[in-house]
PDB file of C-alpha atoms in Angstrom:
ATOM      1  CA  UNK M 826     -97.670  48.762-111.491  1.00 88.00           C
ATOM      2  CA  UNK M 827     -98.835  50.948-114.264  1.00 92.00           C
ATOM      3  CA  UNK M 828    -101.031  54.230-114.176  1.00 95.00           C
ATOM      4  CA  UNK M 829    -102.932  56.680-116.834  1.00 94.00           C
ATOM      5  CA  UNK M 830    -104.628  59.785-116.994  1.00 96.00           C
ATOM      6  CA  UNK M 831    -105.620  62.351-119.619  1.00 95.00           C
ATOM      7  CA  UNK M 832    -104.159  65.169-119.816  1.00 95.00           C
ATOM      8  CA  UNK M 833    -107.298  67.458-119.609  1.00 94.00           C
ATOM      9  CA  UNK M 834    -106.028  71.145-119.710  1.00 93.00           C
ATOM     10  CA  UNK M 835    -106.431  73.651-122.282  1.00 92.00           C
ATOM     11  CA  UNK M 836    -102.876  74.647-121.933  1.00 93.00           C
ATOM     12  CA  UNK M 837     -99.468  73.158-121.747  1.00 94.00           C
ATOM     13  CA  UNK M 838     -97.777  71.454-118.810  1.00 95.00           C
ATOM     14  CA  UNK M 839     -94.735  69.774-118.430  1.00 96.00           C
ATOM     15  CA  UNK M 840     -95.303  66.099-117.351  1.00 95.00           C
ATOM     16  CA  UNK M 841     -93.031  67.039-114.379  1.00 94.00           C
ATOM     17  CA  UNK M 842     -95.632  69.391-113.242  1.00 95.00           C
ATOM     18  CA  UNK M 843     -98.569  67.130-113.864  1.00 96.00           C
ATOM     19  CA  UNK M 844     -97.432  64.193-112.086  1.00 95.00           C
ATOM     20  CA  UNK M 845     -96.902  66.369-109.077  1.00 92.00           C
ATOM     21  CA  UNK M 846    -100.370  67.344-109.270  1.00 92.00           C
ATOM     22  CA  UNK M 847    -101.467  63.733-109.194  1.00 92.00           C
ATOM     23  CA  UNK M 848     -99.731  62.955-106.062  1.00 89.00           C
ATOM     24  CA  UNK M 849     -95.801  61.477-107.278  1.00 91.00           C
ATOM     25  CA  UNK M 850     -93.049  63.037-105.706  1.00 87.00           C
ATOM     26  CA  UNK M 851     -89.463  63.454-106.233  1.00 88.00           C
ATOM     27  CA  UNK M 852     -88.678  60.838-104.822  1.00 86.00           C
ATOM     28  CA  UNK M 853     -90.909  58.438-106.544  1.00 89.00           C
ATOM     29  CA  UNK M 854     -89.665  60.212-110.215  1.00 90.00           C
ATOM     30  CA  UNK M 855     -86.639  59.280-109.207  1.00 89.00           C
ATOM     31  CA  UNK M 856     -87.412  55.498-108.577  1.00 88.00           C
ATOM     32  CA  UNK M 857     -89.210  55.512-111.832  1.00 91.00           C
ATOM     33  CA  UNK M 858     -86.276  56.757-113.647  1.00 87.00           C
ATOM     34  CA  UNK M 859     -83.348  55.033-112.055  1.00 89.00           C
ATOM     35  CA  UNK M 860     -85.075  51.611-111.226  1.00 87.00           C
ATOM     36  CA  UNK M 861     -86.832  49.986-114.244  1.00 88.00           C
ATOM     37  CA  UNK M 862     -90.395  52.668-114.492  1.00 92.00           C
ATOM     38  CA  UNK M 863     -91.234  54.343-117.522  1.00 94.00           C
ATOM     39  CA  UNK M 864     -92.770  57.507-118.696  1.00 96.00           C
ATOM     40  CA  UNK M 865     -95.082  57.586-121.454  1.00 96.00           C
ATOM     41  CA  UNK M 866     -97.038  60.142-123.400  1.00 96.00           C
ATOM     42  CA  UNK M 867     -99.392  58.766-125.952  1.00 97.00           C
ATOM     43  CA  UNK M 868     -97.273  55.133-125.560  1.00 94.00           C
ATOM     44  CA  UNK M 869     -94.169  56.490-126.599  1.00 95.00           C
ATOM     45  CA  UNK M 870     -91.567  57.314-123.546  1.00 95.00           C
ATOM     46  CA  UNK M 871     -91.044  60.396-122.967  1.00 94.00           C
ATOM     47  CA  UNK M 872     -89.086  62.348-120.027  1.00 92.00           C
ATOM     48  CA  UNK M 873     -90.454  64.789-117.310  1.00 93.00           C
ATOM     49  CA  UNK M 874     -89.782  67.796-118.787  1.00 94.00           C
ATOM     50  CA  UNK M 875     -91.716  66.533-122.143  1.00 95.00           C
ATOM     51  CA  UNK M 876     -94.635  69.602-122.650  1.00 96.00           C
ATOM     52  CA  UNK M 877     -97.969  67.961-122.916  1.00 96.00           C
ATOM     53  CA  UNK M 878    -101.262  69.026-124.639  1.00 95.00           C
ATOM     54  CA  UNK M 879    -104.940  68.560-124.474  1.00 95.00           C
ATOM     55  CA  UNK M 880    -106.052  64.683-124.342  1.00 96.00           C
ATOM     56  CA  UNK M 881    -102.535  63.539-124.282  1.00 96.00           C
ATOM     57  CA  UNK M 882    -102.931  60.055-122.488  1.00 96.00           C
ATOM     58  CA  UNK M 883    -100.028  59.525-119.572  1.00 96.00           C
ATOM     59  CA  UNK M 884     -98.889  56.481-118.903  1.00 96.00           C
ATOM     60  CA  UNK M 885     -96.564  55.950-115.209  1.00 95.00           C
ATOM     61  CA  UNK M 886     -95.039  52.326-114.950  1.00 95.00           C
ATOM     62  CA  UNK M 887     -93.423  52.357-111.328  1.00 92.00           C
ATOM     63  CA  UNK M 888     -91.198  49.788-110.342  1.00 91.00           C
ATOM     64  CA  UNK M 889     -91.804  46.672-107.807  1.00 88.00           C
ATOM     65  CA  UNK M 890     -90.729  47.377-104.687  1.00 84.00           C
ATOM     66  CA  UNK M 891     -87.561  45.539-102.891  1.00 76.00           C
ATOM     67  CA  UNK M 892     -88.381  43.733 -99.963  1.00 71.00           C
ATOM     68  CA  UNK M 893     -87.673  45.308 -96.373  1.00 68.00           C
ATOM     69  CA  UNK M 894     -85.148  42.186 -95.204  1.00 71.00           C
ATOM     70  CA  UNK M 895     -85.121  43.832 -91.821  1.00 84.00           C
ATOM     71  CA  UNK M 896     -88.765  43.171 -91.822  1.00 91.00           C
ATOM     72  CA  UNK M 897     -89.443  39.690 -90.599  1.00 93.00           C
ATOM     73  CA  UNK M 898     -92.710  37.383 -91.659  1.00 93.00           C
ATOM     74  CA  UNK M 899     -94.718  35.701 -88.812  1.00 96.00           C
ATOM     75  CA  UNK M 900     -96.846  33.385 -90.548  1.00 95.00           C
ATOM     76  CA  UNK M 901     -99.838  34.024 -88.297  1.00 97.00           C
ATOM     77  CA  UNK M 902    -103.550  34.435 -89.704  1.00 96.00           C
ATOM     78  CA  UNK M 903    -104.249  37.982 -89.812  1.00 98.00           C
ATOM     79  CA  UNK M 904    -108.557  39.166 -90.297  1.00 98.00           C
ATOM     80  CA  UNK M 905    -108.946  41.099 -93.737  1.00 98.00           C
ATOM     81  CA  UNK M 906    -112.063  43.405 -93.614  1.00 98.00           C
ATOM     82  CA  UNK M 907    -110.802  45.220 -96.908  1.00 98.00           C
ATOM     83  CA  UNK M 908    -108.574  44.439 -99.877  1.00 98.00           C
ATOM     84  CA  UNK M 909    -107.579  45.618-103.503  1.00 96.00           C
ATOM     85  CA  UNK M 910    -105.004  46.043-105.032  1.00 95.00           C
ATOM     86  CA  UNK M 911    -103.871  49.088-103.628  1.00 96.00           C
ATOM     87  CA  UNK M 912    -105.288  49.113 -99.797  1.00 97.00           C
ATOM     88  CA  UNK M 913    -105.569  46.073 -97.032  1.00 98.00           C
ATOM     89  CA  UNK M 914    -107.693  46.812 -93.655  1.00 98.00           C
ATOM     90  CA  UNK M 915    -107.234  44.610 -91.247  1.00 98.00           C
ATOM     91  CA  UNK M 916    -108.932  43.525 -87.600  1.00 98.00           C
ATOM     92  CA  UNK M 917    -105.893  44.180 -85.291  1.00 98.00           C
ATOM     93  CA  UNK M 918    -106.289  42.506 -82.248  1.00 97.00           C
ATOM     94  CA  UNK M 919    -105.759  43.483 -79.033  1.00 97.00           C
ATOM     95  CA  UNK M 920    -102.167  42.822 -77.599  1.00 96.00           C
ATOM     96  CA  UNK M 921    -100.166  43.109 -80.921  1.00 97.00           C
ATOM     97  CA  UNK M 922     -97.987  45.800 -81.635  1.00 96.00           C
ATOM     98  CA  UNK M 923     -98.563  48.041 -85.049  1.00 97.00           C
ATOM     99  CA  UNK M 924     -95.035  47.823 -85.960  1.00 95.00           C
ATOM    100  CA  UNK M 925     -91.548  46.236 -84.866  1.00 93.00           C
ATOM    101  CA  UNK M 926     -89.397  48.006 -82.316  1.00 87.00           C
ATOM    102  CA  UNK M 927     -85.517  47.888 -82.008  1.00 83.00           C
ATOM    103  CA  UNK M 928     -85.374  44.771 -78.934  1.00 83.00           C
ATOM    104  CA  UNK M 929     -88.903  43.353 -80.565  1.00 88.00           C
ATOM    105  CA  UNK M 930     -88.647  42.627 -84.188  1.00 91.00           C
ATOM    106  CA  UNK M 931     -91.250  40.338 -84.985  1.00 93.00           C
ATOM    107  CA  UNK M 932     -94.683  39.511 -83.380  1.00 95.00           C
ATOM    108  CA  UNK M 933     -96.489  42.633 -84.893  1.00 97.00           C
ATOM    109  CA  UNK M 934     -98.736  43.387 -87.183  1.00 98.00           C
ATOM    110  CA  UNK M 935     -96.381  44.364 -89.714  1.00 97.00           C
ATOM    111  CA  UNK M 936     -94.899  41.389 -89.594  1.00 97.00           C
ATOM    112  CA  UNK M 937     -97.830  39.207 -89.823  1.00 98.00           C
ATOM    113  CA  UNK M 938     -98.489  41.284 -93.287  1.00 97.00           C
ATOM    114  CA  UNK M 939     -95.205  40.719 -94.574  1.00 95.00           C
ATOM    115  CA  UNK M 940     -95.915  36.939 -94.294  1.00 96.00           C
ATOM    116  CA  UNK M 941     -99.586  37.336 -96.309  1.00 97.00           C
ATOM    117  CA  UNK M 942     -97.970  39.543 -98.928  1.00 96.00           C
ATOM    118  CA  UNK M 943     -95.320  36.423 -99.585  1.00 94.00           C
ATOM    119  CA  UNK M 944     -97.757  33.920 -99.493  1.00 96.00           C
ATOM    120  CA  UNK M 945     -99.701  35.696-101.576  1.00 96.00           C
ATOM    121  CA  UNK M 946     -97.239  35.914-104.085  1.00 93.00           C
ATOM    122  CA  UNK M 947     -97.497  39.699-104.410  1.00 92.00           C
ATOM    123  CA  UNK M 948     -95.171  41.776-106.493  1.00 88.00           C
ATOM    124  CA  UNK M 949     -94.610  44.906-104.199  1.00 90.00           C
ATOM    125  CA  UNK M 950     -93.982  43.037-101.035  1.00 89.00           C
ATOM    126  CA  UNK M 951     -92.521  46.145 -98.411  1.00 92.00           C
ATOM    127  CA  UNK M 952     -95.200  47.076 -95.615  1.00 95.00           C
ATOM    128  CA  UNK M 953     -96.590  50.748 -95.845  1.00 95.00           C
ATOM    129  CA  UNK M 954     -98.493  50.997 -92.105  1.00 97.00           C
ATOM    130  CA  UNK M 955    -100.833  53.822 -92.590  1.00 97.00           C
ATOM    131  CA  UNK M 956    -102.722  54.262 -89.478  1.00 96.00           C
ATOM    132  CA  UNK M 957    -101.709  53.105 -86.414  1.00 94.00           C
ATOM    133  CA  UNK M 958    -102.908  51.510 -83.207  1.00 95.00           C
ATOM    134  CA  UNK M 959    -101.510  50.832 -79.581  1.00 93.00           C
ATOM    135  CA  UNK M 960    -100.707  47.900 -78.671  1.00 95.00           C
ATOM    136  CA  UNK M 961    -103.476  47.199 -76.278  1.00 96.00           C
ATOM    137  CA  UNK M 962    -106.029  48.765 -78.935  1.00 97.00           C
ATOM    138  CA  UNK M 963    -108.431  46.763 -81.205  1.00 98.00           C
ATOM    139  CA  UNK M 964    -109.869  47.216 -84.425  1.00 98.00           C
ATOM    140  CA  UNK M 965    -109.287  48.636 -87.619  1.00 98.00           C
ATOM    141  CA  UNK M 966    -105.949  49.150 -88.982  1.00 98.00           C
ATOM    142  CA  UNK M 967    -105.084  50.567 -92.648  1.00 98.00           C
ATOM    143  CA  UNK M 968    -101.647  49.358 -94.956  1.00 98.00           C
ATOM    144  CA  UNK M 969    -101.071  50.313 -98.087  1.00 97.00           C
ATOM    145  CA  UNK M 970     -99.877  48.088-100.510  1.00 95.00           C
ATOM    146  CA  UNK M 971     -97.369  50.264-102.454  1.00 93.00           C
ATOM    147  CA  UNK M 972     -95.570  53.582-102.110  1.00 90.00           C
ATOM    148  CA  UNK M 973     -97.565  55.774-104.628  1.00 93.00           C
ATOM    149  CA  UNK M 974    -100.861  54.266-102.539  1.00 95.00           C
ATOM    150  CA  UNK M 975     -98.835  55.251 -99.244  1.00 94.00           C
ATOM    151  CA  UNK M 976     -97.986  58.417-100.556  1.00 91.00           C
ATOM    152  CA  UNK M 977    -101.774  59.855-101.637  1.00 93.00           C
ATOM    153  CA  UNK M 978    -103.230  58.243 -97.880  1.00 95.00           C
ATOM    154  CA  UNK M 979    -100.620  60.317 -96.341  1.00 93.00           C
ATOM    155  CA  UNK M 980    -101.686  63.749 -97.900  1.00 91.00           C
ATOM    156  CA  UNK M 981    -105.311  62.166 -96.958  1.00 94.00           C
ATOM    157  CA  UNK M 982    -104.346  62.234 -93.419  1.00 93.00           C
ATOM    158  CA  UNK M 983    -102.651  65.834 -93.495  1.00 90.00           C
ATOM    159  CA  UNK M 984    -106.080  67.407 -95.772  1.00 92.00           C
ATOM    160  CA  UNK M 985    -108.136  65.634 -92.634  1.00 91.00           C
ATOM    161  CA  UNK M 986    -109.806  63.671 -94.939  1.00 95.00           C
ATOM    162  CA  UNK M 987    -109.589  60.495 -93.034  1.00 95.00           C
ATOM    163  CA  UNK M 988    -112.807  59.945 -89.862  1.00 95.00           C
ATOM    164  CA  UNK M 989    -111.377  57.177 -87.206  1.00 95.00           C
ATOM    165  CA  UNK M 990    -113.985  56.461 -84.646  1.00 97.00           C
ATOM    166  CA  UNK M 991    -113.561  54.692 -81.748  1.00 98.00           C
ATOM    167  CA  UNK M 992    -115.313  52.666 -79.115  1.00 98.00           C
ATOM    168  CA  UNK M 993    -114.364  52.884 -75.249  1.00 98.00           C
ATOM    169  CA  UNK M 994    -115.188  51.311 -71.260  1.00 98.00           C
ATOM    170  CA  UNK M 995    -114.557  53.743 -68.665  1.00 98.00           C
ATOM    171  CA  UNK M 996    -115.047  54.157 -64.996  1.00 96.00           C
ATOM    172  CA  UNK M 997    -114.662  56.768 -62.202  1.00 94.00           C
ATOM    173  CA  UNK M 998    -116.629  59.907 -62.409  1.00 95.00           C
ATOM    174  CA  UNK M 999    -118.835  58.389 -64.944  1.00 96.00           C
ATOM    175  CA  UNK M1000    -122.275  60.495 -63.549  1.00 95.00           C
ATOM    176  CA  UNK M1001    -119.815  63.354 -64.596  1.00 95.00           C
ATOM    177  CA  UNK M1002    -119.810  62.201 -68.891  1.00 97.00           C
ATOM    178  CA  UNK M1003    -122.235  64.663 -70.688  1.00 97.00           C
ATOM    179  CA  UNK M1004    -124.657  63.112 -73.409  1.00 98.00           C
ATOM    180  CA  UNK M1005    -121.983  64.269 -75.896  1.00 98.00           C
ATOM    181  CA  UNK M1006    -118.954  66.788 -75.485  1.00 98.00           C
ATOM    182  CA  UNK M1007    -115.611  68.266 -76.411  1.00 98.00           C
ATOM    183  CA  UNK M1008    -112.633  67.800 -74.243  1.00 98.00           C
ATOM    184  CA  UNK M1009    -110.168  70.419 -75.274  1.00 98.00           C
ATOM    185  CA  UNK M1010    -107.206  69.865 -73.071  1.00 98.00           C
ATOM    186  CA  UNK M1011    -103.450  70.314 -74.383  1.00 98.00           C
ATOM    187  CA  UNK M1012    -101.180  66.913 -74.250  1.00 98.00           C
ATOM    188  CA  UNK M1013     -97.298  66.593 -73.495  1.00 97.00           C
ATOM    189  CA  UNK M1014     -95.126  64.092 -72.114  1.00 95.00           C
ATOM    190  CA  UNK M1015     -94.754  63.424 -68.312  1.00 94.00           C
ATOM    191  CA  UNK M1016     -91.358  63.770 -67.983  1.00 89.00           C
ATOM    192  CA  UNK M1017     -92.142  60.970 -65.188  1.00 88.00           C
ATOM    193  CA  UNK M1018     -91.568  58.052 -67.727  1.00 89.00           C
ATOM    194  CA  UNK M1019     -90.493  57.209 -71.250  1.00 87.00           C
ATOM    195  CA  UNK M1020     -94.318  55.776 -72.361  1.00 90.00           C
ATOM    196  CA  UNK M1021     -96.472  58.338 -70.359  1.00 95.00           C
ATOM    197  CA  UNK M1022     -98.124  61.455 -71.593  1.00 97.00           C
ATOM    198  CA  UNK M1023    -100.194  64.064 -69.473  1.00 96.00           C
ATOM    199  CA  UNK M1024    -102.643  67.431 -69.806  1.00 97.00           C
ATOM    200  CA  UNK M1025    -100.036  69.824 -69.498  1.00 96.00           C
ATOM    201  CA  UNK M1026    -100.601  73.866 -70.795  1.00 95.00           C
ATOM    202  CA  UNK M1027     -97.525  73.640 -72.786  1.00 95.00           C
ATOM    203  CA  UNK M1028     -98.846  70.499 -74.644  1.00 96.00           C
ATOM    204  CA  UNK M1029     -99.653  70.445 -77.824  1.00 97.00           C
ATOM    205  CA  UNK M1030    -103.431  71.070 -78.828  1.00 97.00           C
ATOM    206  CA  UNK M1031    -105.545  68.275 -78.516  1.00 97.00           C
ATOM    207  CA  UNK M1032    -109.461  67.576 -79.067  1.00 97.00           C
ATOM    208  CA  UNK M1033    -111.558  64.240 -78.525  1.00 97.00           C
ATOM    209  CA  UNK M1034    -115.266  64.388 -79.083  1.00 98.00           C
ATOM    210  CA  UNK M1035    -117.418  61.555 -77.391  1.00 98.00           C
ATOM    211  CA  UNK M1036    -120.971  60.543 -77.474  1.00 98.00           C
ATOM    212  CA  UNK M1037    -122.336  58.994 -74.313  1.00 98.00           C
ATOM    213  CA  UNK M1038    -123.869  55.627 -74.980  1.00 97.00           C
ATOM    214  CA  UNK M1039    -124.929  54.159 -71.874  1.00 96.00           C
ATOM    215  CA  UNK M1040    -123.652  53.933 -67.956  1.00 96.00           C
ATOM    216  CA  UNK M1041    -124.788  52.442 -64.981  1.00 94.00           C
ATOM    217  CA  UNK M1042    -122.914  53.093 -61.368  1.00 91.00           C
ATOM    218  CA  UNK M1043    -119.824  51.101 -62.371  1.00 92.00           C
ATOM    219  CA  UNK M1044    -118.436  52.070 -66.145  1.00 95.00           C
ATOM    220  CA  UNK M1045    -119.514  53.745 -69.451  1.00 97.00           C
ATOM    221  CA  UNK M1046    -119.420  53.186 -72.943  1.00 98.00           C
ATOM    222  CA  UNK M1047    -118.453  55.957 -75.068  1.00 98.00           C
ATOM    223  CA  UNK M1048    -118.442  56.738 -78.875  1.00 98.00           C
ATOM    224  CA  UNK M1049    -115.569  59.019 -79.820  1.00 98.00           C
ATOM    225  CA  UNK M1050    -113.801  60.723 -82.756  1.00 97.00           C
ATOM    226  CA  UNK M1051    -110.461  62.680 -82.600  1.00 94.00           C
ATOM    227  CA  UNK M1052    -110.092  65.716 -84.453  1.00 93.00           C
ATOM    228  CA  UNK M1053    -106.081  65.414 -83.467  1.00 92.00           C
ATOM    229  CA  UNK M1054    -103.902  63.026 -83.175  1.00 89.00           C
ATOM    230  CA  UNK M1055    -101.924  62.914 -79.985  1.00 94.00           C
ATOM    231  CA  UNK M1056     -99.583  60.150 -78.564  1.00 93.00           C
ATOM    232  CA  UNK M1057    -102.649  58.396 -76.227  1.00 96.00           C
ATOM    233  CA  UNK M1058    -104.906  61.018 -77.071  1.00 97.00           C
ATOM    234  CA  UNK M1059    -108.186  59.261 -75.779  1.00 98.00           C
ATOM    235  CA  UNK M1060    -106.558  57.470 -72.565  1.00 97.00           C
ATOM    236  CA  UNK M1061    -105.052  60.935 -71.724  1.00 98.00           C
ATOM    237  CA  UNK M1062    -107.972  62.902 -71.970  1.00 98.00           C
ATOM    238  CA  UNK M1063    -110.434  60.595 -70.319  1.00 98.00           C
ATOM    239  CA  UNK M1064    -107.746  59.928 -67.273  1.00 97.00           C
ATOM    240  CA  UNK M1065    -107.536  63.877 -66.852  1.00 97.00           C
ATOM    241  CA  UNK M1066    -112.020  64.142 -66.495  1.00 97.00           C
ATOM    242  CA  UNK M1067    -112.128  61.546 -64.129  1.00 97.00           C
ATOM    243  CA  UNK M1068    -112.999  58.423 -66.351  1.00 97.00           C
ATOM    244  CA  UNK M1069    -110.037  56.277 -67.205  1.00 98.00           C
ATOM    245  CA  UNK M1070    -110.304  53.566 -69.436  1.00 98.00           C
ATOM    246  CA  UNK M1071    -110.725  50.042 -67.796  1.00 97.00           C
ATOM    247  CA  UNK M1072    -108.079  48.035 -67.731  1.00 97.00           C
ATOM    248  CA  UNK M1073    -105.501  51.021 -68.646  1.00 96.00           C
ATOM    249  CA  UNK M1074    -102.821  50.824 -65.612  1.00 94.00           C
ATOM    250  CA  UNK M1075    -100.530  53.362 -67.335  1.00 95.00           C
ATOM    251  CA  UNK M1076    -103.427  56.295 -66.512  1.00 96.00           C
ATOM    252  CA  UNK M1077    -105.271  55.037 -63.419  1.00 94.00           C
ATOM    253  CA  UNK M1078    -107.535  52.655 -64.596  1.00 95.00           C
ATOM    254  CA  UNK M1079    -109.796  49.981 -63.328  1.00 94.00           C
ATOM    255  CA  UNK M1080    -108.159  46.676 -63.344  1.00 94.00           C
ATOM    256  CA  UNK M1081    -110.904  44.594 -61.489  1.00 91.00           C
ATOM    257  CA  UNK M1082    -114.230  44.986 -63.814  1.00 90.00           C
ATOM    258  CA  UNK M1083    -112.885  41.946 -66.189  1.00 88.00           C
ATOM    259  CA  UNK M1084    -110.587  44.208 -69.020  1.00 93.00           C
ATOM    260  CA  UNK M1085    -107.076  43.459 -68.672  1.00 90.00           C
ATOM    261  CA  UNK M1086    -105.791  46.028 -71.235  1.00 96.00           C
ATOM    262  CA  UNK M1087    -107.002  49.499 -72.005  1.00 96.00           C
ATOM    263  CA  UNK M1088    -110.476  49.083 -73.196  1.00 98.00           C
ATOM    264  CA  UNK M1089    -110.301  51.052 -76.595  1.00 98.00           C
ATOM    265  CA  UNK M1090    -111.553  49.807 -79.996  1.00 98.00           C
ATOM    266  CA  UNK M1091    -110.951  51.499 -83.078  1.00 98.00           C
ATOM    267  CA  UNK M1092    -114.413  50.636 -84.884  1.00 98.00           C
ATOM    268  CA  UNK M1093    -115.283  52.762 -88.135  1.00 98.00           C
ATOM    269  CA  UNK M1094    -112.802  53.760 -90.337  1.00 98.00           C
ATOM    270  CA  UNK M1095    -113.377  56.213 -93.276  1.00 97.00           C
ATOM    271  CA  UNK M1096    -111.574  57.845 -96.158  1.00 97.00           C
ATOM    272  CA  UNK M1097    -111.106  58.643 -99.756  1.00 97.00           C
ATOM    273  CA  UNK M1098    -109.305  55.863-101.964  1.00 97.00           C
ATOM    274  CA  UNK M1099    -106.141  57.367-103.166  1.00 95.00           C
ATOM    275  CA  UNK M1100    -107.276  56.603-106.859  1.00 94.00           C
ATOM    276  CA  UNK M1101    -110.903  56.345-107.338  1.00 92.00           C
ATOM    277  CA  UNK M1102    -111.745  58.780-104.896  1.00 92.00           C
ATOM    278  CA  UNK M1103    -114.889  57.113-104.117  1.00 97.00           C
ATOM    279  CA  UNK M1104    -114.862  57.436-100.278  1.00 98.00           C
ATOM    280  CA  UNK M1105    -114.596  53.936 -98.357  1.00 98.00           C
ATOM    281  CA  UNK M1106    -116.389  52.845 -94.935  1.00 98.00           C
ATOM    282  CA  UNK M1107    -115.801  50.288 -92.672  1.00 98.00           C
ATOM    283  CA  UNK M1108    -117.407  49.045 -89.786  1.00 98.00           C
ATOM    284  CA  UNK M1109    -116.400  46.739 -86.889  1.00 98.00           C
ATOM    285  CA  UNK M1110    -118.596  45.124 -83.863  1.00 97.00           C
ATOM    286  CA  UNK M1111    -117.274  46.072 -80.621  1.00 97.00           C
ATOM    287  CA  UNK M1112    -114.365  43.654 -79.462  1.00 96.00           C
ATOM    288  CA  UNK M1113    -115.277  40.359 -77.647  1.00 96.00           C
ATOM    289  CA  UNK M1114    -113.438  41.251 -74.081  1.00 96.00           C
ATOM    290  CA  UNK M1115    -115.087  44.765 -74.112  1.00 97.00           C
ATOM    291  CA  UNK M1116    -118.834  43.412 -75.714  1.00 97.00           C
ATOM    292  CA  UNK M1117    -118.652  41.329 -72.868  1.00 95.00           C
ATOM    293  CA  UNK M1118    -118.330  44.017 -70.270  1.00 95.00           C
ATOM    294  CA  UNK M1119    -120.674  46.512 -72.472  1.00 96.00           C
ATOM    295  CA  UNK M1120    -123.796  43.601 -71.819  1.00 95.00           C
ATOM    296  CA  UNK M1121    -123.870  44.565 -68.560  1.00 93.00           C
ATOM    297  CA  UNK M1122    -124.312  48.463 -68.667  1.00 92.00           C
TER     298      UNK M1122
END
């Protein structure tokens, strides 16, 4: 895969320097240089520590990447929202894991990319999972479809750049939920179990905003965005106000108002592409198992 910019400074840099400024690492100069990428100033190869000058045009061929073999293919259908040649976004459903686990190495999501990257014929076939879901969460899910792509989401994420809004059924105290609110309660494993997390003062610092949407006796729907990203940040913090989700057994909730897995949906999804910059928006309906339940509010 091949990329160019200009070299637009008044002063000179060393193409080392530059290339660091436009997001490729050590690591990644490394690839380029020991496996098959070039460096090229003005179409003529050069090294990093070549000194560049105003308008110089910089060319950066990086290598295909090798294939994961540990990473299986399931050839199952997988729902593209998004795609280009450097991002997918997918429709995760509910019930499928993000990524394989030691005892469970296929029947994910990454593995049901693997298989549409070979099918597809793609060059740069190794699966770079770039936002997450639970297993029991819906919606949309981010890959990117190379390293240097990987690379300039990830420094996305850590600048905050990224807005991941989600959609949620609870019960309980639902006459408690405010029309919108902050809950600002630290998180920290419950030394209880392996998977479980809890509000605990020597947690880390965690804060979930949610919007109110519409209640009756029974459940709510909620609109929420996380400003940090906890292990089961939103199941957590609703559990510890008195309004865990529906169908989430792990934190106390409902399991008799027709949700059989946490009811969470992970419906808008926004960020900067790692080359245009032009930021990118997407938008899902709420899941079919939780629209269902949401009718009757």
């Amino acid at each position: 895969m091949e990329f160019k910019w200009i070299y637009e400074e008044q002063t000179s840099s060393l193409v080392r320097t530059f290339l660091k400024r436009q997001g490729i690492s050590k690591k990644l100069l490394a690839k380029i240089k020991f496996h098959g990428g070039k460096i090229l100033v003005n179409d003529t190869e050069q090294n990093v520590l070549f000194s560049l000058k105003t308008r110089d045009i910089v060319t950066v061929v990086i290598p295909d990447e090798e294939p994961h073999e540990t990473l299986l293919a399931d050839d199952i259908p997988i729902e593209i929202v998004y795609e280009d040649e450097h991002l997918l976004v997918v429709n995760k459903p509910a019930g499928i894991a993000s990524i394989p686990a030691q005892y469970h190495p296929r029947g994910t999501m990454a593995n049901r990319v693997k298989a549409y990257y070979v099918a597809q014929g793609y060059a740069d076939q190794v699966v770079h999972v770039v936002t997450r879901l639970d297993r029991d969460t819906s919606g949309l899910m981010l890959f990117a479809k190379h390293g240097f792509a990987h690379a300039k989401l990830d420094q996305s994420l850590q600048q905050k750049q990224f807005v991941k809004k989600y959609q949620a059924l609870v019960a309980g105290d639902v006459a408690g939920l405010h029309q919108h609110a902050h809950i600002s309660l630290p998180i920290g494993r419950d030394l209880s179990s392996l998977l479980k997390r809890q509000v605990i003062e020597t947690g880390q610092k965690a804060e979930t905003e949610y919007w109110l949407k519409k209640r009756n006796q029974r459940c709510g729907l909620v609109d929420i965005q996380l400003h940090t990203g906890r292990t089961h940040q939103i199941r957590v913090h609703f559990s510890a106000i008195g309004c865990p989700l529906l169908g989430d057994d792990l934190y106390e909730g409902a399991m008799d108002q027709g949700i059989e897995r946490q009811a969470l949906h992970c419906y808008f999804l926004s960020f900067p592409h790692p080359f245009s910059e032009q930021r990118l928006s997407f938008e899902l309906p709420l899941a079919a198992d939780m629209e269902k339940v949401a009718e009757t509010i």
